[in-house]
XYZ file of C-alpha atoms in Angstrom:
206
model
C 47.149 -4.744 -19.938
C 43.880 -3.885 -21.683
C 42.040 -6.232 -19.351
C 43.559 -4.447 -16.343
C 42.521 -1.045 -17.686
C 38.970 -2.288 -18.330
C 38.703 -3.712 -14.833
C 39.975 -0.484 -13.277
C 37.497 1.570 -15.275
C 34.656 -0.653 -14.175
C 35.705 -0.344 -10.524
C 35.949 3.441 -10.787
C 32.511 3.629 -12.406
C 31.009 1.430 -9.691
C 32.539 3.630 -6.984
C 31.183 6.782 -8.615
C 27.718 5.269 -8.823
C 27.937 4.222 -5.195
C 29.010 7.684 -4.077
C 26.316 9.357 -6.160
C 23.549 7.318 -4.512
C 22.339 8.277 -1.061
C 20.481 5.687 1.012
C 17.533 6.437 3.285
C 17.198 9.950 1.850
C 13.501 10.118 2.779
C 10.556 8.054 3.947
C 7.526 7.269 1.781
C 4.548 6.448 3.972
C 1.427 4.800 2.519
C -1.641 6.102 4.347
C -5.401 5.468 4.129
C -8.448 7.386 5.335
C -9.450 4.407 7.516
C -8.042 1.101 8.733
C -11.251 -0.937 8.603
C -13.701 -1.135 5.707
C -16.667 -3.151 4.464
C -17.079 -4.722 1.035
C -18.241 -2.104 -1.438
C -16.519 0.756 0.413
C -14.154 3.215 -1.240
C -10.586 3.244 0.071
C -8.757 6.549 -0.286
C -4.978 6.175 -0.029
C -1.993 8.403 -0.633
C 1.810 8.336 -0.679
C 3.364 10.914 1.616
C 7.045 11.895 1.676
C 8.625 12.678 5.044
C 12.133 13.557 6.276
C 13.666 14.365 2.896
C 17.344 15.253 3.279
C 17.340 17.619 0.302
C 15.002 19.179 -2.231
C 13.625 16.495 -4.533
C 13.137 16.993 -8.248
C 11.582 13.675 -9.247
C 10.582 10.154 -8.275
C 9.746 6.737 -9.676
C 7.960 3.889 -7.879
C 5.436 1.080 -8.249
C 2.494 0.617 -5.888
C 1.434 -3.025 -5.394
C -2.005 -4.241 -4.305
C -4.249 -7.339 -4.505
C -6.318 -7.043 -7.725
C -8.692 -9.877 -6.790
C -9.801 -7.961 -3.685
C -9.224 -4.294 -4.557
C -10.315 -2.478 -7.713
C -8.204 0.583 -8.544
C -10.629 3.306 -9.596
C -8.359 6.334 -10.116
C -5.092 8.024 -9.206
C -3.725 11.578 -9.236
C -0.279 13.101 -8.793
C 0.568 15.586 -6.063
C 2.001 19.091 -6.493
C 5.403 18.689 -4.858
C 7.295 18.877 -8.172
C 5.240 21.655 -9.775
C 6.590 25.175 -9.333
C 3.593 26.624 -11.148
C 4.776 25.836 -14.668
C 3.951 22.146 -14.665
C 5.888 18.899 -14.311
C 6.423 15.740 -16.339
C 4.316 12.797 -15.104
C 3.981 9.224 -16.339
C 1.860 6.274 -15.172
C 1.305 2.658 -16.227
C -1.263 0.334 -14.665
C -0.844 -3.450 -14.693
C -4.360 -4.579 -13.763
C -3.614 -8.314 -13.899
C -0.721 -8.200 -11.425
C -1.999 -5.299 -9.339
C 0.829 -2.833 -9.942
C 0.702 0.908 -10.657
C 3.987 2.441 -11.859
C 4.383 6.198 -11.422
C 7.038 8.729 -12.386
C 7.101 12.498 -12.044
C 9.887 15.023 -12.602
C 10.108 18.761 -12.139
C 10.878 20.941 -15.137
C 14.602 21.396 -15.765
C 14.186 25.137 -15.116
C 11.941 24.758 -12.053
C 12.322 27.193 -9.153
C 14.175 25.069 -6.556
C 13.447 27.526 -3.742
C 9.724 27.175 -4.409
C 9.991 23.385 -4.552
C 11.863 23.391 -1.244
C 9.131 25.501 0.364
C 6.483 23.054 -0.884
C 8.360 19.990 0.309
C 9.948 20.920 3.646
C 6.876 20.001 5.754
C 6.328 16.779 3.821
C 4.171 16.397 0.731
C 1.963 13.966 -1.170
C 3.418 12.154 -4.172
C 0.128 10.683 -5.389
C -3.370 9.719 -4.226
C -5.523 6.695 -5.127
C -9.064 5.400 -4.823
C -9.926 1.694 -4.579
C -13.244 -0.137 -4.360
C -13.241 -3.129 -2.008
C -14.488 -6.325 -3.687
C -13.861 -9.008 -1.042
C -13.472 -9.329 2.698
C -10.114 -10.118 4.270
C -6.815 -8.520 5.277
C -4.882 -6.794 2.491
C -1.754 -4.665 2.152
C -0.586 -1.754 0.032
C 3.170 -1.773 -0.523
C 5.955 -0.599 -2.849
C 8.187 -2.579 -5.193
C 11.784 -2.301 -3.935
C 13.164 -3.055 -7.402
C 11.564 0.088 -8.864
C 11.934 2.879 -6.320
C 13.939 6.083 -6.128
C 14.128 9.863 -5.916
C 16.072 12.399 -7.931
C 17.677 15.106 -5.790
C 18.423 18.704 -6.703
C 22.083 17.791 -7.148
C 21.061 15.189 -9.772
C 21.880 12.317 -7.382
C 19.745 9.205 -7.240
C 18.310 8.835 -3.723
C 17.042 5.587 -2.184
C 14.100 6.116 0.191
C 12.650 3.909 2.900
C 8.942 3.144 2.834
C 6.182 1.999 5.162
C 3.172 0.080 3.848
C -0.316 -0.176 5.287
C -2.634 -3.072 6.169
C -6.363 -2.917 5.376
C -9.045 -4.924 7.189
C -12.288 -5.571 5.287
C -15.452 -7.219 6.621
C -18.556 -8.434 4.785
C -21.709 -6.842 6.288
C -23.922 -9.541 4.718
C -22.039 -12.445 6.310
C -23.957 -14.376 8.996
C -21.895 -14.403 12.200
C -20.849 -17.857 13.383
C -22.433 -18.940 16.675
C -20.112 -18.993 19.676
C -18.459 -22.341 20.368
C -20.033 -22.507 23.835
C -23.483 -22.248 22.273
C -22.649 -25.051 19.849
C -21.727 -27.283 22.786
C -24.809 -26.279 24.786
C -27.357 -27.219 22.128
C -26.596 -30.999 22.171
C -26.623 -30.988 25.974
C -30.029 -29.324 26.048
C -31.317 -31.848 23.501
C -30.067 -34.781 25.569
C -31.583 -33.292 28.721
C -34.925 -32.838 26.963
C -34.916 -36.446 25.690
C -34.125 -37.715 29.165
C -37.005 -35.709 30.682
C -39.433 -37.011 28.068
C -38.250 -40.576 28.642
C -38.803 -40.309 32.394
C -42.293 -38.919 31.899
C -43.191 -41.766 29.532
C -41.902 -44.376 31.994
C -43.975 -42.916 34.837
C -47.053 -42.816 32.616
C -46.642 -46.497 31.719
C -46.191 -47.528 35.371
C -49.285 -45.657 36.469
């Protein structure tokens, strides 16, 4: 009997958690000031919230990047959760694995009408600056295992997200010769040797 009661309680709790979580409540879009860079350039990126279904009062997420190619210089939080009296922000940077964890929550007494006015056209969660160390193609993305919003009704909201790809070139790299040119050089050399050989033969016969 006790086992049955425990199982029922667990099922009820799971259902409540499921009902209290809304999927696809907003979209987090990772954006950059450019799509193509050179080594040594500064990449400015930001996280923008779009299509929120209700006023948001907090978020948590982790931005992932390639630490061997990109050096994270700095980051700042946006103003979407600040009604003028501040908010509660937290950050933790894992340099080795290339992960920046961020959290921010509005004050418990924040003016929800003011927050709604700040958020209804979309808003920036945070901004970042990277220095490019190596050439190649890299991505900025979010960790799905650590991602969520807090809505005004105290529900946990699960957003979608869209990452961004960065293309980096090395301005000091010597461009490789075209393949046609590589094939032409041996042919020209053979033609030159043949011409010289013919001239020598004629000279000997004369």
